[in-house]
Tab-separated table of C-alpha atoms and ligand atoms in Angstrom:
chain	number	residue	atom	x	y	z
A	1	MET	CA	-17.812	18.848	-1.953
A	2	SER	CA	-15.862	15.753	-2.718
A	3	ARG	CA	-12.514	14.309	-1.848
A	4	LEU	CA	-9.983	13.691	-4.601
A	5	VAL	CA	-6.608	12.021	-4.832
A	6	MET	CA	-4.539	13.461	-7.690
A	7	LYS	CA	-1.399	11.541	-8.687
A	8	PHE	CA	1.243	12.976	-11.003
A	9	GLY	CA	3.932	10.824	-12.615
A	10	GLY	CA	7.565	11.581	-13.403
A	11	THR	CA	7.085	13.489	-16.672
A	12	SER	CA	4.392	15.603	-15.026
A	13	VAL	CA	6.887	16.853	-12.405
A	14	ALA	CA	10.018	16.717	-14.577
A	15	ASP	CA	11.041	20.344	-13.977
A	16	LEU	CA	9.964	23.479	-12.116
A	17	ALA	CA	7.674	24.703	-14.903
A	18	ARG	CA	5.802	21.384	-14.798
A	19	ILE	CA	5.624	21.450	-11.015
A	20	ARG	CA	4.048	24.942	-11.302
A	21	ASN	CA	1.576	23.484	-13.809
A	22	VAL	CA	0.722	20.718	-11.313
A	23	ALA	CA	0.238	23.321	-8.576
A	24	LEU	CA	-2.223	25.193	-10.806
A	25	LYS	CA	-4.170	22.009	-11.534
A	26	VAL	CA	-4.364	21.236	-7.823
A	27	LYS	CA	-5.395	24.811	-7.018
A	28	ARG	CA	-8.199	24.569	-9.558
A	29	GLU	CA	-9.678	21.571	-7.718
A	30	VAL	CA	-9.242	23.296	-4.342
A	31	ASP	CA	-10.999	26.404	-5.719
A	32	ARG	CA	-13.878	24.170	-6.811
A	33	GLY	CA	-14.277	23.252	-3.150
A	34	HIS	CA	-12.744	19.782	-3.202
A	35	GLN	CA	-10.523	18.294	-0.528
A	36	VAL	CA	-7.332	17.224	-2.269
A	37	ALA	CA	-4.531	14.825	-1.433
A	38	VAL	CA	-1.733	14.741	-4.022
A	39	VAL	CA	0.642	11.841	-4.616
A	40	LEU	CA	3.827	12.401	-6.577
A	41	SER	CA	6.579	10.483	-8.346
A	42	ALA	CA	10.163	11.601	-8.615
A	43	MET	CA	11.203	13.816	-11.536
A	44	ALA	CA	11.429	11.811	-14.792
A	45	GLY	CA	14.713	9.919	-14.988
A	46	GLU	CA	15.603	10.430	-11.320
A	47	THR	CA	14.671	6.983	-10.090
A	48	ASN	CA	16.490	5.354	-13.025
A	49	LYS	CA	19.602	7.287	-12.115
A	50	LEU	CA	19.373	6.281	-8.444
A	51	VAL	CA	18.776	2.612	-9.315
A	52	ALA	CA	21.783	2.659	-11.655
A	53	TRP	CA	23.996	4.101	-8.927
A	54	ALA	CA	23.097	1.318	-6.495
A	55	ARG	CA	23.605	-1.339	-9.193
A	56	GLU	CA	26.940	0.082	-10.259
A	57	LEU	CA	28.356	-0.148	-6.766
A	58	SER	CA	27.094	-3.703	-6.334
A	59	PRO	CA	24.694	-5.754	-8.461
A	60	LEU	CA	23.680	-7.778	-5.384
A	61	HIS	CA	23.272	-4.735	-3.109
A	62	ASP	CA	21.511	-4.641	0.250
A	63	ALA	CA	17.833	-4.060	-0.622
A	64	ARG	CA	17.335	-1.886	2.482
A	65	GLU	CA	20.005	0.535	1.359
A	66	TYR	CA	18.640	0.441	-2.196
A	67	ASP	CA	15.312	1.671	-0.780
A	68	THR	CA	17.027	4.444	1.156
A	69	VAL	CA	18.607	5.637	-2.075
A	70	VAL	CA	15.817	5.212	-4.618
A	71	SER	CA	13.069	6.688	-2.414
A	72	SER	CA	14.899	10.011	-2.302
A	73	GLY	CA	13.614	11.315	-5.650
A	74	GLU	CA	10.069	11.688	-4.305
A	75	GLN	CA	11.283	13.697	-1.303
A	76	VAL	CA	12.413	16.439	-3.674
A	77	THR	CA	9.182	16.674	-5.686
A	78	VAL	CA	6.769	16.690	-2.719
A	79	GLY	CA	8.706	19.476	-1.026
A	80	LEU	CA	8.832	21.494	-4.245
A	81	LEU	CA	5.116	21.087	-4.927
A	82	ALA	CA	4.228	22.150	-1.369
A	83	ILE	CA	6.355	25.272	-1.901
A	84	ALA	CA	4.717	25.953	-5.292
A	85	LEU	CA	1.226	25.571	-3.778
A	86	GLN	CA	2.040	27.825	-0.845
A	87	HIS	CA	3.355	30.381	-3.334
A	88	LEU	CA	-0.077	30.361	-4.994
A	89	GLY	CA	-1.696	30.921	-1.602
A	90	VAL	CA	-2.856	27.319	-1.210
A	91	PRO	CA	-2.047	25.901	2.254
A	92	ALA	CA	-0.117	22.653	1.758
A	93	ARG	CA	2.398	20.394	3.442
A	94	SER	CA	4.443	17.454	2.269
A	95	TRP	CA	4.561	13.988	3.845
A	96	LEU	CA	7.081	11.232	3.345
A	97	GLY	CA	5.931	7.628	3.624
A	98	TRP	CA	7.437	7.130	7.076
A	99	GLN	CA	5.869	10.309	8.415
A	100	LEU	CA	2.228	9.247	8.026
A	101	PRO	CA	3.217	6.391	8.164
A	102	ILE	CA	2.329	4.235	5.199
A	103	HIS	CA	2.989	0.787	6.674
A	104	THR	CA	4.330	-1.877	4.333
A	105	SER	CA	5.588	-5.438	4.345
A	106	GLY	CA	9.309	-5.965	4.787
A	107	MET	CA	9.992	-7.021	1.177
A	108	HIS	CA	12.429	-4.222	0.384
A	109	GLY	CA	12.351	-3.102	-3.223
A	110	SER	CA	8.848	-4.460	-3.811
A	111	ALA	CA	7.009	-3.963	-0.527
A	112	ALA	CA	3.220	-4.202	-0.240
A	113	ILE	CA	1.181	-1.575	1.598
A	114	THR	CA	-0.364	-3.084	4.725
A	115	GLY	CA	-2.021	-0.018	6.253
A	116	ILE	CA	-2.070	3.777	6.169
A	117	GLU	CA	-2.522	6.093	9.127
A	118	THR	CA	-4.637	8.921	7.790
A	119	LYS	CA	-5.657	10.770	10.966
A	120	GLU	CA	-3.275	13.659	10.470
A	121	ILE	CA	-3.985	14.226	6.809
A	122	GLU	CA	-7.739	13.887	7.399
A	123	ALA	CA	-7.517	16.689	9.962
A	124	ARG	CA	-5.546	18.871	7.542
A	125	LEU	CA	-7.898	18.159	4.630
A	126	ALA	CA	-10.816	19.201	6.823
A	127	GLN	CA	-9.053	22.542	7.369
A	128	GLY	CA	-8.709	23.046	3.616
A	129	GLN	CA	-5.041	22.098	3.410
A	130	VAL	CA	-3.597	20.066	0.574
A	131	ALA	CA	-1.661	16.982	1.652
A	132	VAL	CA	1.231	16.256	-0.720
A	133	VAL	CA	2.353	12.674	-0.194
A	134	ALA	CA	5.486	11.017	-1.569
A	135	GLY	CA	4.555	8.038	-3.716
A	136	PHE	CA	6.497	4.777	-4.066
A	137	GLN	CA	7.585	4.576	-0.414
A	138	GLY	CA	6.572	3.402	3.023
A	139	LEU	CA	7.832	2.159	6.338
A	140	GLY	CA	8.673	-1.504	6.882
A	141	PRO	CA	8.258	-3.604	10.031
A	142	ASP	CA	12.015	-3.178	10.538
A	143	ASN	CA	11.401	0.574	10.923
A	144	ARG	CA	13.242	1.277	7.680
A	145	ILE	CA	12.178	2.963	4.458
A	146	THR	CA	10.716	0.598	1.876
A	147	THR	CA	9.794	1.099	-1.785
A	148	LEU	CA	6.886	-0.461	-3.633
A	149	GLY	CA	8.522	-1.561	-6.894
A	150	ARG	CA	8.934	0.502	-10.068
A	151	GLY	CA	5.883	2.534	-10.930
A	152	GLY	CA	4.757	2.196	-7.306
A	153	SER	CA	3.408	5.689	-6.842
A	154	ASP	CA	0.242	4.605	-8.678
A	155	THR	CA	-0.231	2.098	-5.870
A	156	SER	CA	0.447	4.743	-3.219
A	157	ALA	CA	-2.240	6.911	-4.806
A	158	VAL	CA	-4.902	4.208	-4.980
A	159	ALA	CA	-4.116	2.995	-1.449
A	160	ILE	CA	-4.426	6.536	-0.120
A	161	ALA	CA	-7.665	7.032	-2.064
A	162	ALA	CA	-9.039	3.834	-0.498
A	163	ALA	CA	-7.891	4.814	3.009
A	164	LEU	CA	-9.375	8.314	2.664
A	165	LYS	CA	-12.542	6.965	1.022
A	166	ALA	CA	-11.914	9.436	-1.786
A	167	ASP	CA	-14.569	9.890	-4.445
A	168	ARG	CA	-12.006	9.380	-7.198
A	169	CYS	CA	-8.337	8.754	-7.807
A	170	ASP	CA	-7.053	10.681	-10.824
A	171	ILE	CA	-3.796	9.420	-12.314
A	172	TYR	CA	-2.268	12.245	-14.359
A	173	THR	CA	0.377	11.088	-16.813
A	174	ASP	CA	1.993	11.764	-20.184
A	175	VAL	CA	-0.747	10.022	-22.197
A	176	ASP	CA	-4.409	11.024	-22.092
A	177	GLY	CA	-5.733	7.625	-21.097
A	178	VAL	CA	-5.419	3.878	-21.444
A	179	TYR	CA	-5.060	2.808	-25.065
A	180	THR	CA	-5.649	-0.469	-26.895
A	181	THR	CA	-1.860	-0.772	-26.857
A	182	ASP	CA	1.085	1.468	-26.012
A	183	PRO	CA	0.555	4.517	-28.269
A	184	ARG	CA	4.335	4.780	-28.580
A	185	ILE	CA	4.376	1.505	-30.533
A	186	THR	CA	1.620	2.290	-32.991
A	187	PRO	CA	-0.161	5.533	-33.893
A	188	LYS	CA	-3.175	3.347	-34.662
A	189	ALA	CA	-3.757	2.680	-30.952
A	190	ARG	CA	-7.168	3.869	-29.759
A	191	LYS	CA	-8.024	5.494	-26.450
A	192	LEU	CA	-10.531	3.525	-24.392
A	193	ASP	CA	-13.279	5.519	-22.613
A	194	ARG	CA	-13.598	2.756	-20.086
A	195	ILE	CA	-11.792	-0.432	-19.193
A	196	SER	CA	-12.794	-3.079	-16.657
A	197	TYR	CA	-10.695	-3.628	-13.539
A	198	GLU	CA	-10.013	-7.165	-14.676
A	199	GLU	CA	-8.732	-6.241	-18.126
A	200	MET	CA	-6.696	-3.362	-16.741
A	201	LEU	CA	-5.181	-5.763	-14.225
A	202	GLU	CA	-4.069	-8.087	-17.020
A	203	MET	CA	-2.833	-5.207	-19.199
A	204	ALA	CA	-0.780	-3.840	-16.311
A	205	SER	CA	0.636	-7.143	-15.174
A	206	LEU	CA	1.548	-8.027	-18.764
A	207	GLY	CA	3.557	-4.871	-19.236
A	208	ALA	CA	1.343	-1.830	-19.918
A	209	LYS	CA	3.265	0.555	-17.683
A	210	VAL	CA	0.491	3.122	-17.547
A	211	LEU	CA	-0.644	1.737	-14.152
A	212	GLN	CA	1.312	-0.410	-11.708
A	213	THR	CA	-0.354	-3.820	-11.330
A	214	ARG	CA	-0.850	-3.555	-7.584
A	215	SER	CA	-2.637	-0.239	-7.959
A	216	VAL	CA	-5.258	-1.949	-10.131
A	217	GLU	CA	-5.571	-4.831	-7.669
A	218	LEU	CA	-6.207	-2.387	-4.832
A	219	ALA	CA	-8.651	-0.365	-6.910
A	220	MET	CA	-10.560	-3.550	-7.729
A	221	ILE	CA	-10.686	-4.744	-4.113
A	222	HIS	CA	-11.671	-1.386	-2.640
A	223	ARG	CA	-13.786	-0.299	-5.621
A	224	VAL	CA	-11.795	2.902	-6.108
A	225	ARG	CA	-12.851	4.776	-9.248
A	226	VAL	CA	-9.590	5.370	-11.074
A	227	GLN	CA	-9.311	7.778	-13.956
A	228	VAL	CA	-6.184	7.964	-16.154
A	229	LEU	CA	-5.741	11.350	-17.826
A	230	SER	CA	-3.220	13.779	-19.265
A	231	SER	CA	-1.248	16.286	-17.199
A	232	PHE	CA	-0.778	18.459	-20.229
A	233	GLU	CA	-4.124	18.557	-22.014
A	234	ASP	CA	-7.645	19.030	-20.693
A	235	LEU	CA	-9.183	15.938	-22.251
A	236	PRO	CA	-11.452	13.263	-20.847
A	237	GLY	CA	-9.388	10.259	-19.776
A	238	THR	CA	-10.095	6.559	-19.292
A	239	LEU	CA	-12.205	5.335	-16.401
A	240	VAL	CA	-11.256	2.005	-14.833
A	241	CYS	CA	-14.524	0.524	-13.602
A	242	ASP	CA	-16.714	-2.572	-13.226
A	243	GLU	CA	-17.257	-4.784	-16.277
A	244	ASP	CA	-21.011	-4.190	-16.229
A	245	GLU	CA	-20.509	-0.423	-16.580
A	246	ILE	CA	-19.129	-1.070	-20.070
A	247	VAL	CA	-21.760	-1.252	-22.757
A	248	GLU	CA	-19.832	-2.377	-25.827
A	249	GLN	CA	-17.585	-5.250	-24.885
A	250	GLN	CA	-14.886	-6.195	-27.399
A	251	LEU	CA	-13.504	-9.681	-27.982
A	252	VAL	CA	-9.976	-8.381	-27.473
A	253	SER	CA	-9.546	-5.063	-25.712
A	254	GLY	CA	-5.806	-4.636	-25.807
A	255	ILE	CA	-2.302	-5.823	-26.619
A	256	ALA	CA	0.463	-5.534	-24.034
A	257	TYR	CA	4.163	-6.189	-24.239
A	258	SER	CA	7.057	-6.377	-21.844
A	259	ARG	CA	10.732	-6.198	-22.629
A	260	ASP	CA	11.585	-6.587	-18.953
A	261	GLU	CA	11.924	-10.338	-19.329
A	262	ALA	CA	14.845	-12.711	-19.122
A	263	LYS	CA	14.793	-16.397	-20.029
A	264	ILE	CA	16.656	-19.024	-18.034
A	265	THR	CA	17.006	-22.657	-19.129
A	266	LEU	CA	18.354	-25.410	-16.906
A	267	VAL	CA	19.607	-28.156	-19.202
A	268	ARG	CA	19.400	-31.830	-18.230
A	269	VAL	CA	17.807	-31.711	-14.813
A	270	PRO	CA	17.037	-35.223	-13.427
A	271	ASP	CA	13.337	-35.838	-14.185
A	272	LYS	CA	12.006	-36.968	-10.822
A	273	PRO	CA	9.397	-35.806	-8.286
A	274	GLY	CA	10.462	-32.683	-6.424
A	275	VAL	CA	12.580	-31.177	-9.168
A	276	ALA	CA	10.283	-28.191	-9.767
A	277	ALA	CA	10.177	-27.556	-6.023
A	278	ALA	CA	13.993	-27.689	-5.851
A	279	ILE	CA	14.228	-24.995	-8.530
A	280	PHE	CA	11.317	-22.707	-7.742
A	281	GLY	CA	11.355	-23.038	-3.935
A	282	PRO	CA	14.662	-21.191	-3.417
A	283	LEU	CA	13.647	-18.575	-6.020
A	284	ALA	CA	10.370	-17.922	-4.186
A	285	ASP	CA	12.234	-17.727	-0.872
A	286	GLY	CA	14.484	-15.143	-2.491
A	287	GLY	CA	11.431	-13.052	-3.425
A	288	ILE	CA	11.817	-13.758	-7.148
A	289	ASN	CA	8.700	-13.970	-9.264
A	290	VAL	CA	8.869	-16.676	-11.876
A	291	ASP	CA	6.517	-16.077	-14.761
A	292	MET	CA	6.300	-18.430	-17.751
A	293	ILE	CA	7.484	-22.021	-17.339
A	294	VAL	CA	7.987	-24.842	-19.872
A	295	GLN	CA	9.418	-28.255	-19.320
A	296	ASN	CA	10.700	-30.645	-22.022
A	297	THR	CA	11.478	-34.212	-21.119
A	298	SER	CA	14.313	-35.980	-22.915
A	299	GLU	CA	13.620	-39.023	-25.076
A	300	ASP	CA	14.839	-41.484	-22.472
A	301	GLY	CA	12.624	-39.781	-19.847
A	302	LYS	CA	15.481	-39.438	-17.395
A	303	PHE	CA	16.198	-35.754	-17.847
A	304	THR	CA	14.238	-32.629	-18.430
A	305	ASP	CA	15.053	-29.115	-19.620
A	306	MET	CA	13.339	-26.481	-17.535
A	307	THR	CA	12.830	-23.066	-19.133
A	308	PHE	CA	11.332	-20.131	-17.247
A	309	THR	CA	11.281	-16.349	-17.260
A	310	VAL	CA	11.974	-13.799	-14.545
A	311	GLY	CA	11.948	-10.012	-14.519
A	312	ARG	CA	15.089	-8.454	-16.001
A	313	ALA	CA	15.679	-6.567	-12.737
A	314	GLU	CA	15.738	-9.847	-10.823
A	315	PHE	CA	17.847	-11.740	-13.319
A	316	GLU	CA	21.231	-11.484	-11.533
A	317	ARG	CA	19.733	-12.501	-8.205
A	318	ALA	CA	17.903	-15.406	-9.830
A	319	ILE	CA	21.117	-16.720	-11.409
A	320	HIS	CA	22.932	-16.339	-8.112
A	321	ILE	CA	20.266	-18.402	-6.309
A	322	ILE	CA	20.206	-21.094	-9.001
A	323	GLU	CA	23.980	-21.458	-8.981
A	324	ARG	CA	24.023	-21.637	-5.191
A	325	ASN	CA	21.532	-24.517	-5.398
A	326	GLN	CA	23.232	-26.323	-8.279
A	327	SER	CA	23.920	-29.500	-6.289
A	328	SER	CA	20.359	-29.928	-4.982
A	329	ILE	CA	18.814	-29.159	-8.392
A	330	GLY	CA	21.386	-31.204	-10.306
A	331	TYR	CA	21.235	-29.439	-13.695
A	332	GLN	CA	24.119	-29.837	-16.130
A	333	LYS	CA	24.127	-26.498	-17.876
A	334	LEU	CA	22.544	-23.088	-17.390
A	335	LEU	CA	21.549	-21.044	-20.460
A	336	THR	CA	20.329	-17.460	-20.316
A	337	ASP	CA	18.759	-15.073	-22.797
A	338	LYS	CA	17.991	-11.442	-22.049
A	339	GLY	CA	16.923	-10.712	-25.616
A	340	VAL	CA	13.318	-11.826	-25.179
A	341	ALA	CA	9.975	-10.056	-24.880
A	342	LYS	CA	6.497	-11.120	-23.892
A	343	VAL	CA	3.562	-10.084	-26.050
A	344	SER	CA	0.009	-10.613	-24.799
A	345	VAL	CA	-3.522	-10.331	-26.109
A	346	ILE	CA	-6.148	-9.448	-23.494
A	347	GLY	CA	-9.943	-9.459	-23.477
A	348	VAL	CA	-12.822	-10.666	-21.303
A	349	GLY	CA	-14.559	-11.567	-24.576
A	350	MET	CA	-12.194	-14.552	-24.880
A	351	ARG	CA	-14.120	-16.367	-22.179
A	352	ALA	CA	-16.928	-17.011	-24.601
A	353	HIS	CA	-15.076	-17.281	-27.914
A	354	ALA	CA	-12.730	-19.865	-29.358
A	355	GLY	CA	-10.093	-19.125	-31.997
A	356	VAL	CA	-8.452	-16.121	-30.372
A	357	ALA	CA	-5.223	-17.995	-29.728
A	358	GLN	CA	-5.191	-19.462	-33.226
A	359	ALA	CA	-5.462	-15.976	-34.750
A	360	MET	CA	-2.488	-14.903	-32.671
A	361	PHE	CA	-0.299	-17.855	-33.695
A	362	LYS	CA	-1.229	-17.418	-37.356
A	363	THR	CA	-0.422	-13.697	-37.314
A	364	LEU	CA	2.988	-14.293	-35.745
A	365	ALA	CA	3.741	-17.131	-38.169
A	366	GLU	CA	2.925	-14.885	-41.128
A	367	LYS	CA	5.474	-12.395	-39.827
A	368	GLY	CA	8.058	-15.176	-39.422
A	369	ILE	CA	8.166	-14.724	-35.647
A	370	ASN	CA	9.041	-17.819	-33.641
A	371	ILE	CA	7.148	-18.471	-30.386
A	372	GLN	CA	9.418	-19.695	-27.579
A	373	VAL	CA	6.947	-20.110	-24.707
A	374	ILE	CA	3.146	-19.783	-24.481
A	375	SER	CA	0.985	-19.172	-21.452
A	376	THR	CA	-2.743	-18.580	-21.217
A	377	SER	CA	-5.467	-17.703	-18.755
A	378	GLU	CA	-9.195	-17.183	-19.121
A	379	ILE	CA	-8.793	-13.678	-20.503
A	380	LYS	CA	-5.290	-13.532	-21.997
A	381	ILE	CA	-2.743	-15.299	-24.183
A	382	SER	CA	0.952	-14.508	-23.835
A	383	VAL	CA	3.888	-15.564	-25.974
A	384	LEU	CA	7.598	-15.149	-25.484
A	385	ILE	CA	9.450	-14.046	-28.623
A	386	ALA	CA	12.819	-12.551	-29.591
A	387	ALA	CA	12.823	-8.937	-28.365
A	388	GLU	CA	13.710	-7.536	-31.792
A	389	PHE	CA	10.260	-8.525	-33.108
A	390	THR	CA	8.254	-6.841	-30.345
A	391	ASP	CA	7.004	-3.824	-32.283
A	392	THR	CA	6.214	-5.856	-35.394
A	393	ALA	CA	4.259	-8.396	-33.326
A	394	VAL	CA	2.270	-5.762	-31.424
A	395	ARG	CA	1.330	-3.849	-34.597
A	396	ALA	CA	0.343	-6.981	-36.501
A	397	LEU	CA	-1.808	-8.288	-33.640
A	398	HIS	CA	-3.411	-4.881	-33.189
A	399	THR	CA	-4.575	-5.111	-36.799
A	400	THR	CA	-5.591	-8.789	-36.589
A	401	TYR	CA	-8.007	-8.144	-33.728
A	402	GLY	CA	-9.568	-5.096	-35.384
A	403	LEU	CA	-8.211	-2.586	-32.888
A	404	ASP	CA	-6.664	-0.109	-35.373
A	405	LYS	CA	-8.340	3.286	-35.400
B	501	LIG	P1	4.131	8.147	-15.177
B	501	LIG	O1	5.526	8.613	-15.080
B	501	LIG	O2	3.137	9.246	-15.343
B	501	LIG	O3	3.747	7.195	-14.098
B	501	LIG	P2	4.516	5.938	-16.988
B	501	LIG	O4	5.657	6.098	-17.930
B	501	LIG	O5	4.712	5.087	-15.801
B	501	LIG	O6	4.032	7.400	-16.572
B	501	LIG	O7	3.226	5.402	-17.766
B	501	LIG	C1	2.766	6.068	-18.925
B	501	LIG	C2	3.283	5.376	-20.166
B	501	LIG	O8	2.698	4.091	-20.271
B	501	LIG	C3	2.911	6.031	-21.461
B	501	LIG	O9	3.829	7.046	-21.815
B	501	LIG	C4	2.891	4.886	-22.472
B	501	LIG	O10	4.040	4.853	-23.282
B	501	LIG	C5	2.896	3.651	-21.597
B	501	LIG	N1	1.852	2.683	-21.963
B	501	LIG	C6	2.055	1.367	-22.155
B	501	LIG	N2	0.933	0.757	-22.502
B	501	LIG	C7	-0.028	1.706	-22.540
B	501	LIG	C8	-1.430	1.680	-22.844
B	501	LIG	N3	-2.057	0.548	-23.171
B	501	LIG	N4	-2.118	2.845	-22.785
B	501	LIG	C9	-1.495	4.000	-22.445
B	501	LIG	N5	-0.173	4.080	-22.148
B	501	LIG	C10	0.558	2.949	-22.189
B	502	LIG	N1	9.629	7.085	-9.148
B	502	LIG	C1	9.259	5.693	-9.074
B	502	LIG	C2	9.669	4.974	-10.346
B	502	LIG	O1	10.212	5.593	-11.262
B	502	LIG	C3	7.819	5.483	-8.787
B	502	LIG	C4	6.859	5.921	-9.871
B	502	LIG	O2	7.246	6.674	-10.761
B	502	LIG	O3	5.709	5.504	-9.810
B	502	LIG	O4	9.507	3.788	-10.441
B	503	LIG	MG1	4.181	5.173	-13.792
């Protein structure tokens, strides 16, 4: 007998028929003798609707109230699945984040899990009950509901799998695995049998929405075996595992993209020590993640233009913070561009091979795509381009690196 965590995403629980399908899948594992904890998302589209409501009332809303609102979608699905399981004769009960509790940091809207109390669910699992846990949510140090950032139920699932020492964490979704790039962008994308934690971490953090970045981080730290597979078809999925479990290592294993970017340029900032700290300090204090940064110094060396990117969802707050700090930063003009996208090439094979970046730049040049910002690490190269060229860039790079099926 083994212990499994099964996580189902929004499309997998989008309506009652799909929730019944999930119940049957869970029952099958219970009938095989496994102990099962289930983690669920809200019904597809629900969280978007809730987020939009909060934004419409106030773009700079209270993050604690935002969490109260947007966490509600998962309350519906866990209750419904528990009912569906009970209807099939499978003993089950639902748990909200605060009921276990799943402890988190106090960063509302993007809280990190700090600990999970599992005693109660362990006892129920031992009795053959299914624990159905609401993903995406927890309880903050202020005793209020927190959420883990968009896509956060993947992280709930992996954290619960780690806390329960589960044998595997199965992430059921609307694709049958992790592909070389988003299969919605190109039909030539190939399913990977296996992907290393490290590459998956880069893919996720660079935009591949199939797993939330933090879930991969947790899986890597706690060595949780994560499998990504389809809710709708019985096909083998993709195993996220150690690099040395992968026999055939490619130079480039995937292409990721993100349209959730916004570019901010501060024009003519005095070029003196402390200027970067004056800009990025207040943003960090405000919980805003700055991603790519470029700095251009003027010819006379007295001024600099500072360009950087932030997540689209954090854009308004970032602008608000920058404008509030205008006098201490001392910029002359603020330019913004929401029509940008980041495209990245990822592969552990890059560590040992030169020329990967050059192939990327050449491919984009041939397509007439201008690169606005570049950033690199040991196993990835990212470029910022105009959003309208995203699909073209991803498809062309997919071909360049020999990933087409
Ligand atoms: P869920 O609601 O199940 O959590 P998500 O929408 O969050 O599902 O994630 C699944 C989606 O991730 C897929 O529908 C696919 O479009 C997208 N995706 C992006 N990059 C990849 C990739 N490299 N491999 C597989 N899916 C990807
Ligand atoms: N429902 C949440 C979201 O849409 C969490 C998740 O789906 O993982 O972001
Ligand atoms: Mg998701």
